[in-house]
Amino acid sequence: MTGFEDVRDRLEELPDAALVVSFLVGIWLLLTALAFSVGGAQSANLAAGFVGSVTVLVGAYAILTLALNLQWGYTGLFNIGIAGFMAVGAYTTAILTAPVDPGAGGVPGFGLPLWVGLLGGMVMAAIVGAIAALPALRLRADYLAIVTVALSEIIRLFVNWGGVAEVQVFGKRFGTGGATGISFESPDEIVATLVNGPGQPLVTAAESVGISGPNVVNMAYGLSLLGIAAGSYWVLSRLVNSPFGRVLKAIREDETVTQSLGKDTRLFKIKAFMIGCALMGLAGALFRGSAGYISPAQFRPVITFYVFAALIIGGSGSNTGSILGAATFSALLFYLPARLGEYVPTFGQSAPGNVFEAVAALGSLDPTPLVAYTVSNVSTLRFVLIGVVLVYIIQNQPAGLLGHRNEPATSVDLTRPHAADGGEADE
Amino acid sequence: MNQQAQRSADATLPDPAESLLAVRDLDAGYGDLQVLDGVDMDVADGEYVVIVGPNGAGKSTVMKSVFGLTTYMGGTVVFDGEDISKRRPDEIIHEGIGYVPQNDNVFGSLTVRENLEMGAYILDEVPEDQIRTIYDRFPILEERSTQKAGTLSGGQQQMLAMGRALMLDPDLLLLDEPSAGLAPDLVAEMFDRIDGINDDGTAVLMVEQNAKEALRRCDRGYVLVQGQNRYQDDGDVLLADQQVRQDFLGG
Amino acid sequence: MSDAEPVGTERTPESEVPTTSDAIDSPLLEVQGLRKEFGGVTAVDGTSFKVGTGALTGLIGPNGAGKSTTFNCITGIHEPTGGTVRFDGHDVTGLAPYTLAKRGLVRTFQIARELSEMTVLENVMLAPPAQMGESALRSVLPGLREQVQRDEADVVEEAWETLEFFEIDHLAHENAGNLSGGQRKLLEMARVLMTDPEMVLLDEPLAGVNPTLEEKLLDRIDELRQDGLTFLLVEHDMDVIMNHCEHIIVMHQGRVLAEGDADTIQSDERVLEAYLGGDV
Amino acid sequence: MGIAETVSDGRRLAIERPDAGAVAAVLLYLVADLTTKLLGTTVYALGFRVMGGSLTVGSLASMAVDGLLVGLAVGLAGIGLSMTYSILDFANFAHGDTVTVGAFLGWVAAYVTANLAVSAPLTDLFLFNGGAQLSASASWALVLFGLVVAALGTVAVVLVVDRLVYRPMRDSGSISLLIASIGVALALRYLIAFVFSTQTSGVATSGARLQLFAGVAITDNEIALLVVSVVLMLGVHLLLQRTKLGKAMRAMADNEDLARVTGIPTERVVRLTWVLGGALAGTSGYLLVLESGTISFNFGWILLLLIFAAVIVGGIGSIYGAMAGGVLIGLVDSLALIWLPSGLTRAAAFAVLIVVLLLRPSGIFGGVSTA
């Protein structure tokens, strides 16, 4: 408790940009340190791998968390169908950019450039969001939640269905690929081309210190996602620090009052919901589809709850908090434990096949099998950790890392005008 | 702002030990909002006392405070010689006070009989004889005993709520606007029922909007204005007092 | 004992209610035969009255008389079952609250509904109508945002002035949820004035307000009336009603029982009877 | 009055009627289509098949039986969800994983006991590796034993969770509780995965089969599910209608404030809610595994949305609604196969959920409230 507040107080004192950057750098350093302590001769490459992967995760979750913050943190719209909107974005992108003639076993698409696909994905996610929102916005918060989660499952089951794996409409053949998924223009590939082309000197330099080309590409991809997250942050911050954001906050607080003050709240809610869904669609394509391939299994509802965990940790209602929450969740709770599990020494003991053997060894006063088993199953246990952290935060620190901050929704300075005149204004 | 606000002189207050219920200098409200400001009130054994006053005077708040449902801010509530000012409702029920809230005072999806049973929840056994007594007092409840309470008319629900509060045979019954929402022809009948309950020895403390009828029937009345005692006297006396009447309309 | 009868079945139609409304020559608000039923219960049963431009009109009546429902029907919270509401010469019956507010008809709430996780300044800055930055695009796009900021700078200035007017400017950066009950009432008034209304419906603005604040609020209302604002006031404190309202409407059992100035109302035996619970 | 009223009435009609009308039309079409299918006729219009086809009574009946069975188990689980929803006022997203917890506890108990004589190592038995599988007819006593363990064990787990997580938050809002329950769901699910691994294991096998009619057969395990579900639902009914605590639960779901001023010990009622809901959730998980034969760490989570659908379709807070909603959703999930490809039947069940939420948020059986 006090530890948490201590951390929070220290976070308070930094300006937002410095806060986020130092947080990220801290995570990178931590992972680098881990790599160098276990990697031996391969340390540099291992560190690059760690940093690249974690940056992709942080970037993707930052976009998702920011989007959810607009919907839930600002407007109070309880959307737990994030996975579904990600799927809509990703599948639209995939269908638009998949090659027209994919060759054997592939699913044909429209062969459009990636940026068109991404734009289409965002638009489609926003449209589906609007369709979901229009009737559902008058429902109680928890009802809206259930409608959205049900919709996300319907979407997943639909794209999974063999009947739409490949269809022909007006002579044009395209589809979702059903359960096997669909390959399309890989965003990663585009970054790789850039890195290996204009960025060749960088790659050469990296290779000279032992970092492999693919790892450089991975880092570049992560940084691109971070860049998009930063762009989203910029857009969303302007959006909410304005009269528009003020209305959203007011809706969250009391919709009837907001209406009585002359605001058509439905319109604002739908706009906020659509913008959030568009970003979720973008993240769906770039994150789940980074390698140029998506399948229905990547859009299970559980991702939605990861994003929620990130937002709750960071602090609902704060954009900076959203990014910190995304970083904390994806790097420290999701990624780091899995790496630790791989590299933590297990006292030379190989892990037993199951927990019962491990526990049985306790009978002969040998705790090492249990430790080894635990370590080797860290990737499972981290979800328990995430659950416990979520409960802890909601019980003890419901405002999260930064959610308690008062961030007035305005585009201008709020200090009293004429204050310098000694208040002669109206007295 | 009301210079004429004459607190009943302390000298005239009876010794709390002699009253069934003695409220002294009670401050209470909800959260940080104070509603009652030094209220004094007494109910003797078997007495029928009515609280009247203009809207927003804090009448219901007095009742809720006696029953432990408000934020306590000072003063005492003594019932049967015991200080109950900081007790919770479920403890106060044990002391022998029954409370009938103003609205939503029956469990709509439970039958009439089940509603009555809930009134005696704290007993180990359902007191069949008490249910009998209540059925005798309110025959309509026996007639409708297996019907869902939510399907009863407003007047019947009010009787059921009273019946439920009487299940533990309390010494004091608190009634919060029993005539609220009743059609005019039912109001008189409701007051007759209350008279009957009081005649059988249960003391009644009642808040009523329908001041005229209530003052006419009660033993004693209190006029509350803006969270403070304004007048107290026999019901008839208050009813006849022009000043009391004016206080309802200010001026 | 029979089931409850619907209230007022044997009453005369609304047109026969004696009113002094006709005396009001330039009504801003006209309520005609307003009815509202919930399920089988008639809460408002053919209420008709007028509110003169620039007047402070009191709406009173015993509990359950239908004042709040009337308020809610006028301001679009409830859709009336029957009757019409005319504002500034136009039929506004059943319009959504935000449409009414845009036309200059706004209300406060009986229990102050501050937006608690927003600052006092944000609360009042929300209210001005048609702010440029309420467009999502304009608040984001470079070039347009500068216009938004200029527009908002004016709003900030107006907000500070309004807070000063209600003497809560020292609380500007406080979260509204931290205010006392009386301060919340002041904030609610300040917020509603920022919508630049023609008429304000006040639902018990003085409940829970201490006497000093009460004076302050009443003074403000008087000042605003001099600027041409019209007020309709529901209030339980009879002293306030009798001393400040030039016109008083008394409701009882869902209809208008009497109308007139304070003397007329105070000398009307039927009003007193209604308050004392008599059957009128 | 007059014009404005007419306009507003017309608007209301235009908004409210078409939805309900469309639903009625779809239902009517489905019934007509089903009838023509059963009659083996096909109706064409303008060269397109409008309705009809072929469907045997037998296959319709098998689908209905399947739907009924799953629906009963879902309804059983839904009772607990519905009760926490109405009494504690939050949507419990950990309820599905509670179902899983019950299934594992019960099946480990039954399976290990059954195979104690087998030479397989105990640790393997805990993971359902090797050893004989159970069926309701061949080893009814063990199956029953497991059922009891499932119920009791789940109650214990649920009470611990309530003590640690929800009780300190009694005054929190429903959304906070909902988020906490998401945390609980994750923790429970992955603790199970940690202990029992993420593999899917076969634990039960059907023994005898009973031929009913028209080629419709029902297995012993299915009969067990049917009997136990019906008996438990009856038991819940009696508990709620006949016992003091049951009545108090209904009273509290009705009006918590009134319950408090009436002297009902609300905290004890809350605990009973968890006990009852937990026991039923555990039992339903155990029975679902008996019916399907396999168990895995996340089957309850996958089932959760279906349980929510049952509860909402039946009307939140209504226990009988949860039972009826379970059966209805089970039937939709299964009978949708007549019209939809197998991959989309679950989607149809969720679509019914959404339609009900939008058109009748109080549920098909809602308004009847608790009892």
PDB file of C-alpha atoms in Angstrom, chain A residues 65-247:
ATOM      1  CA  THR A  65      -5.828   0.996 -23.695  1.00  0.00           C
ATOM      2  CA  LEU A  66      -6.041   4.559 -24.980  1.00  0.00           C
ATOM      3  CA  ALA A  67      -9.028   3.563 -27.081  1.00  0.00           C
ATOM      4  CA  LEU A  68     -10.733   1.926 -24.137  1.00  0.00           C
ATOM      5  CA  ASN A  69      -9.935   4.934 -21.980  1.00  0.00           C
ATOM      6  CA  LEU A  70     -11.834   7.151 -24.374  1.00  0.00           C
ATOM      7  CA  GLN A  71     -14.856   4.854 -24.155  1.00  0.00           C
ATOM      8  CA  TRP A  72     -14.803   3.751 -20.553  1.00  0.00           C
ATOM      9  CA  GLY A  73     -12.473   6.147 -18.751  1.00  0.00           C
ATOM     10  CA  TYR A  74     -13.931   9.273 -20.263  1.00  0.00           C
ATOM     11  CA  THR A  75     -17.425   8.476 -21.442  1.00  0.00           C
ATOM     12  CA  GLY A  76     -18.297   5.619 -19.099  1.00  0.00           C
ATOM     13  CA  LEU A  77     -19.186   3.210 -21.911  1.00  0.00           C
ATOM     14  CA  PHE A  78     -18.441  -0.275 -20.703  1.00  0.00           C
ATOM     15  CA  ASN A  79     -17.151  -2.007 -23.826  1.00  0.00           C
ATOM     16  CA  ILE A  80     -15.926  -5.545 -23.261  1.00  0.00           C
ATOM     17  CA  GLY A  81     -16.088  -6.520 -26.877  1.00  0.00           C
ATOM     18  CA  ILE A  82     -12.632  -5.152 -27.684  1.00  0.00           C
ATOM     19  CA  ALA A  83     -11.552  -8.469 -29.209  1.00  0.00           C
ATOM     20  CA  GLY A  84     -14.449  -8.273 -31.637  1.00  0.00           C
ATOM     21  CA  PHE A  85     -13.626  -4.770 -32.831  1.00  0.00           C
ATOM     22  CA  MET A  86      -9.975  -5.784 -33.190  1.00  0.00           C
ATOM     23  CA  ALA A  87     -11.144  -8.699 -35.305  1.00  0.00           C
ATOM     24  CA  VAL A  88     -13.272  -6.470 -37.521  1.00  0.00           C
ATOM     25  CA  GLY A  89     -10.314  -4.151 -38.115  1.00  0.00           C
ATOM     26  CA  ALA A  90      -7.850  -6.974 -38.686  1.00  0.00           C
ATOM     27  CA  TYR A  91     -10.094  -8.986 -40.992  1.00  0.00           C
ATOM     28  CA  THR A  92     -11.100  -5.976 -43.050  1.00  0.00           C
ATOM     29  CA  THR A  93      -7.459  -5.052 -43.455  1.00  0.00           C
ATOM     30  CA  ALA A  94      -6.615  -8.638 -44.343  1.00  0.00           C
ATOM     31  CA  ILE A  95      -9.379  -9.021 -46.909  1.00  0.00           C
ATOM     32  CA  LEU A  96      -8.578  -5.686 -48.525  1.00  0.00           C
ATOM     33  CA  THR A  97      -4.851  -6.373 -48.812  1.00  0.00           C
ATOM     34  CA  ALA A  98      -4.702 -10.138 -49.403  1.00  0.00           C
ATOM     35  CA  PRO A  99      -3.337 -10.882 -52.875  1.00  0.00           C
ATOM     36  CA  VAL A 100      -5.894 -11.255 -55.645  1.00  0.00           C
ATOM     37  CA  ASP A 101      -4.237 -14.464 -56.724  1.00  0.00           C
ATOM     38  CA  PRO A 102      -2.737 -16.056 -53.633  1.00  0.00           C
ATOM     39  CA  GLY A 103      -1.728 -19.386 -55.113  1.00  0.00           C
ATOM     40  CA  ALA A 104      -2.566 -22.785 -53.769  1.00  0.00           C
ATOM     41  CA  GLY A 105      -4.276 -22.923 -50.381  1.00  0.00           C
ATOM     42  CA  GLY A 106      -4.376 -19.162 -49.950  1.00  0.00           C
ATOM     43  CA  VAL A 107      -7.442 -16.972 -49.613  1.00  0.00           C
ATOM     44  CA  PRO A 108      -7.829 -14.331 -52.304  1.00  0.00           C
ATOM     45  CA  GLY A 109      -8.490 -10.717 -51.419  1.00  0.00           C
ATOM     46  CA  PHE A 110      -8.487  -7.312 -53.059  1.00  0.00           C
ATOM     47  CA  GLY A 111      -4.751  -6.798 -53.240  1.00  0.00           C
ATOM     48  CA  LEU A 112      -4.877  -3.184 -52.105  1.00  0.00           C
ATOM     49  CA  PRO A 113      -1.948  -1.452 -50.415  1.00  0.00           C
ATOM     50  CA  LEU A 114      -1.643  -1.841 -46.670  1.00  0.00           C
ATOM     51  CA  TRP A 115      -2.471   1.747 -45.785  1.00  0.00           C
ATOM     52  CA  VAL A 116      -5.763   1.450 -47.633  1.00  0.00           C
ATOM     53  CA  GLY A 117      -6.418  -1.793 -45.798  1.00  0.00           C
ATOM     54  CA  LEU A 118      -5.682  -0.244 -42.411  1.00  0.00           C
ATOM     55  CA  LEU A 119      -7.901   2.729 -43.142  1.00  0.00           C
ATOM     56  CA  GLY A 120     -10.648   0.398 -44.301  1.00  0.00           C
ATOM     57  CA  GLY A 121     -10.212  -1.663 -41.141  1.00  0.00           C
ATOM     58  CA  MET A 122     -10.579   1.390 -38.944  1.00  0.00           C
ATOM     59  CA  VAL A 123     -13.634   2.599 -40.812  1.00  0.00           C
ATOM     60  CA  MET A 124     -15.261  -0.828 -40.686  1.00  0.00           C
ATOM     61  CA  ALA A 125     -14.542  -1.221 -36.952  1.00  0.00           C
ATOM     62  CA  ALA A 126     -16.066   2.207 -36.378  1.00  0.00           C
ATOM     63  CA  ILE A 127     -19.141   1.301 -38.402  1.00  0.00           C
ATOM     64  CA  VAL A 128     -19.641  -1.963 -36.562  1.00  0.00           C
ATOM     65  CA  GLY A 129     -19.121  -0.018 -33.343  1.00  0.00           C
ATOM     66  CA  ALA A 130     -21.839   2.420 -34.352  1.00  0.00           C
ATOM     67  CA  ILE A 131     -24.223  -0.383 -35.248  1.00  0.00           C
ATOM     68  CA  ALA A 132     -23.587  -2.013 -31.891  1.00  0.00           C
ATOM     69  CA  ALA A 133     -23.787   1.280 -30.053  1.00  0.00           C
ATOM     70  CA  LEU A 134     -26.908   2.791 -31.566  1.00  0.00           C
ATOM     71  CA  PRO A 135     -29.421   0.569 -29.814  1.00  0.00           C
ATOM     72  CA  ALA A 136     -27.193  -0.453 -26.929  1.00  0.00           C
ATOM     73  CA  LEU A 137     -26.236   2.984 -25.651  1.00  0.00           C
ATOM     74  CA  ARG A 138     -29.465   3.409 -23.779  1.00  0.00           C
ATOM     75  CA  LEU A 139     -28.740   0.262 -21.756  1.00  0.00           C
ATOM     76  CA  ARG A 140     -27.240   0.107 -18.282  1.00  0.00           C
ATOM     77  CA  ALA A 141     -23.460  -0.067 -18.209  1.00  0.00           C
ATOM     78  CA  ASP A 142     -23.371  -3.776 -17.440  1.00  0.00           C
ATOM     79  CA  TYR A 143     -25.933  -4.560 -20.122  1.00  0.00           C
ATOM     80  CA  LEU A 144     -23.882  -2.723 -22.726  1.00  0.00           C
ATOM     81  CA  ALA A 145     -20.962  -4.835 -21.522  1.00  0.00           C
ATOM     82  CA  ILE A 146     -22.813  -8.058 -22.197  1.00  0.00           C
ATOM     83  CA  VAL A 147     -24.054  -6.909 -25.599  1.00  0.00           C
ATOM     84  CA  THR A 148     -20.535  -6.024 -26.673  1.00  0.00           C
ATOM     85  CA  VAL A 149     -18.946  -9.233 -25.418  1.00  0.00           C
ATOM     86  CA  ALA A 150     -21.655 -11.283 -27.106  1.00  0.00           C
ATOM     87  CA  LEU A 151     -21.138  -9.331 -30.313  1.00  0.00           C
ATOM     88  CA  SER A 152     -17.406  -9.970 -30.178  1.00  0.00           C
ATOM     89  CA  GLU A 153     -18.035 -13.693 -29.928  1.00  0.00           C
ATOM     90  CA  ILE A 154     -20.522 -13.571 -32.782  1.00  0.00           C
ATOM     91  CA  ILE A 155     -17.907 -11.825 -34.884  1.00  0.00           C
ATOM     92  CA  ARG A 156     -15.269 -14.404 -34.025  1.00  0.00           C
ATOM     93  CA  LEU A 157     -17.593 -17.314 -34.697  1.00  0.00           C
ATOM     94  CA  PHE A 158     -18.626 -15.727 -37.963  1.00  0.00           C
ATOM     95  CA  VAL A 159     -15.133 -15.289 -39.371  1.00  0.00           C
ATOM     96  CA  ASN A 160     -14.349 -18.778 -38.139  1.00  0.00           C
ATOM     97  CA  TRP A 161     -17.240 -20.229 -40.116  1.00  0.00           C
ATOM     98  CA  GLY A 162     -16.271 -22.238 -43.169  1.00  0.00           C
ATOM     99  CA  GLY A 163     -19.090 -20.674 -45.156  1.00  0.00           C
ATOM    100  CA  VAL A 164     -17.262 -17.352 -45.405  1.00  0.00           C
ATOM    101  CA  ALA A 165     -13.791 -18.843 -45.830  1.00  0.00           C
ATOM    102  CA  GLU A 166     -14.032 -17.957 -49.474  1.00  0.00           C
ATOM    103  CA  VAL A 167     -17.015 -16.421 -51.192  1.00  0.00           C
ATOM    104  CA  GLN A 168     -17.707 -14.965 -54.575  1.00  0.00           C
ATOM    105  CA  VAL A 169     -19.640 -11.721 -54.843  1.00  0.00           C
ATOM    106  CA  PHE A 170     -20.154 -10.119 -58.281  1.00  0.00           C
ATOM    107  CA  GLY A 171     -17.371 -12.261 -59.641  1.00  0.00           C
ATOM    108  CA  LYS A 172     -14.949 -11.100 -56.976  1.00  0.00           C
ATOM    109  CA  ARG A 173     -13.475 -13.842 -54.797  1.00  0.00           C
ATOM    110  CA  PHE A 174     -12.489 -13.149 -51.207  1.00  0.00           C
ATOM    111  CA  GLY A 175     -13.054 -14.511 -47.708  1.00  0.00           C
ATOM    112  CA  THR A 176     -11.870 -14.909 -44.147  1.00  0.00           C
ATOM    113  CA  GLY A 177     -10.165 -18.236 -44.564  1.00  0.00           C
ATOM    114  CA  GLY A 178     -12.397 -19.727 -41.868  1.00  0.00           C
ATOM    115  CA  ALA A 179     -10.642 -21.460 -39.006  1.00  0.00           C
ATOM    116  CA  THR A 180      -7.322 -21.606 -40.827  1.00  0.00           C
ATOM    117  CA  GLY A 181      -7.119 -17.846 -41.123  1.00  0.00           C
ATOM    118  CA  ILE A 182      -5.894 -15.576 -43.873  1.00  0.00           C
ATOM    119  CA  SER A 183      -2.553 -14.245 -45.064  1.00  0.00           C
ATOM    120  CA  PHE A 184      -2.235 -10.687 -46.270  1.00  0.00           C
ATOM    121  CA  GLU A 185       0.246  -7.907 -46.810  1.00  0.00           C
ATOM    122  CA  SER A 186       2.450  -8.138 -43.736  1.00  0.00           C
ATOM    123  CA  PRO A 187       3.031  -4.872 -41.870  1.00  0.00           C
ATOM    124  CA  ASP A 188       6.153  -6.437 -40.442  1.00  0.00           C
ATOM    125  CA  GLU A 189       7.380  -7.150 -43.940  1.00  0.00           C
ATOM    126  CA  ILE A 190       6.995  -3.488 -44.879  1.00  0.00           C
ATOM    127  CA  VAL A 191       9.037  -2.408 -41.909  1.00  0.00           C
ATOM    128  CA  ALA A 192      11.595  -5.091 -42.779  1.00  0.00           C
ATOM    129  CA  THR A 193      11.896  -3.725 -46.298  1.00  0.00           C
ATOM    130  CA  LEU A 194      12.494  -0.272 -44.924  1.00  0.00           C
ATOM    131  CA  VAL A 195      14.999  -1.475 -42.393  1.00  0.00           C
ATOM    132  CA  ASN A 196      16.881  -3.605 -44.867  1.00  0.00           C
ATOM    133  CA  GLY A 197      16.780  -0.910 -47.521  1.00  0.00           C
ATOM    134  CA  PRO A 198      17.373   2.628 -46.295  1.00  0.00           C
ATOM    135  CA  GLY A 199      18.172   1.317 -42.841  1.00  0.00           C
ATOM    136  CA  GLN A 200      20.892  -1.061 -43.997  1.00  0.00           C
ATOM    137  CA  PRO A 201      23.727   0.831 -42.239  1.00  0.00           C
ATOM    138  CA  LEU A 202      21.798   0.453 -38.997  1.00  0.00           C
ATOM    139  CA  VAL A 203      21.452  -3.272 -39.522  1.00  0.00           C
ATOM    140  CA  THR A 204      25.140  -3.567 -40.302  1.00  0.00           C
ATOM    141  CA  ALA A 205      25.985  -1.672 -37.150  1.00  0.00           C
ATOM    142  CA  ALA A 206      23.666  -3.851 -35.124  1.00  0.00           C
ATOM    143  CA  GLU A 207      25.107  -7.009 -36.600  1.00  0.00           C
ATOM    144  CA  SER A 208      28.566  -5.869 -35.656  1.00  0.00           C
ATOM    145  CA  VAL A 209      27.546  -6.022 -31.985  1.00  0.00           C
ATOM    146  CA  GLY A 210      25.883  -9.366 -32.472  1.00  0.00           C
ATOM    147  CA  ILE A 211      22.255  -8.311 -32.965  1.00  0.00           C
ATOM    148  CA  SER A 212      20.564 -10.222 -35.742  1.00  0.00           C
ATOM    149  CA  GLY A 213      18.745  -8.571 -38.626  1.00  0.00           C
ATOM    150  CA  PRO A 214      15.299  -9.938 -37.687  1.00  0.00           C
ATOM    151  CA  ASN A 215      15.719  -8.532 -34.202  1.00  0.00           C
ATOM    152  CA  VAL A 216      16.472  -5.110 -35.633  1.00  0.00           C
ATOM    153  CA  VAL A 217      13.312  -5.367 -37.717  1.00  0.00           C
ATOM    154  CA  ASN A 218      11.377  -6.428 -34.646  1.00  0.00           C
ATOM    155  CA  MET A 219      12.633  -3.432 -32.693  1.00  0.00           C
ATOM    156  CA  ALA A 220      11.796  -1.164 -35.586  1.00  0.00           C
ATOM    157  CA  TYR A 221       8.318  -2.614 -35.709  1.00  0.00           C
ATOM    158  CA  GLY A 222       7.878  -2.080 -32.000  1.00  0.00           C
ATOM    159  CA  LEU A 223       9.023   1.505 -32.337  1.00  0.00           C
ATOM    160  CA  SER A 224       6.589   2.016 -35.201  1.00  0.00           C
ATOM    161  CA  LEU A 225       3.757   0.799 -33.004  1.00  0.00           C
ATOM    162  CA  LEU A 226       4.970   3.062 -30.221  1.00  0.00           C
ATOM    163  CA  GLY A 227       4.955   5.875 -32.747  1.00  0.00           C
ATOM    164  CA  ILE A 228       1.351   5.101 -33.643  1.00  0.00           C
ATOM    165  CA  ALA A 229       0.531   4.939 -29.947  1.00  0.00           C
ATOM    166  CA  ALA A 230       2.161   8.330 -29.488  1.00  0.00           C
ATOM    167  CA  GLY A 231       0.127   9.663 -32.388  1.00  0.00           C
ATOM    168  CA  SER A 232      -3.047   8.227 -30.859  1.00  0.00           C
ATOM    169  CA  TYR A 233      -2.092   9.804 -27.567  1.00  0.00           C
ATOM    170  CA  TRP A 234      -1.651  13.142 -29.263  1.00  0.00           C
ATOM    171  CA  VAL A 235      -4.972  12.932 -31.059  1.00  0.00           C
ATOM    172  CA  LEU A 236      -6.870  11.643 -28.035  1.00  0.00           C
ATOM    173  CA  SER A 237      -5.351  14.190 -25.696  1.00  0.00           C
ATOM    174  CA  ARG A 238      -6.448  16.998 -27.957  1.00  0.00           C
ATOM    175  CA  LEU A 239      -9.801  15.337 -28.316  1.00  0.00           C
ATOM    176  CA  VAL A 240     -10.482  15.039 -24.610  1.00  0.00           C
ATOM    177  CA  ASN A 241      -8.814  18.262 -23.565  1.00  0.00           C
ATOM    178  CA  SER A 242     -11.494  20.240 -25.278  1.00  0.00           C
ATOM    179  CA  PRO A 243     -15.175  21.050 -24.958  1.00  0.00           C
ATOM    180  CA  PHE A 244     -15.811  17.704 -26.688  1.00  0.00           C
ATOM    181  CA  GLY A 245     -13.981  15.836 -23.938  1.00  0.00           C
ATOM    182  CA  ARG A 246     -15.794  17.900 -21.342  1.00  0.00           C
ATOM    183  CA  VAL A 247     -19.124  16.665 -22.618  1.00  0.00           C
TER     184      VAL A 247
END
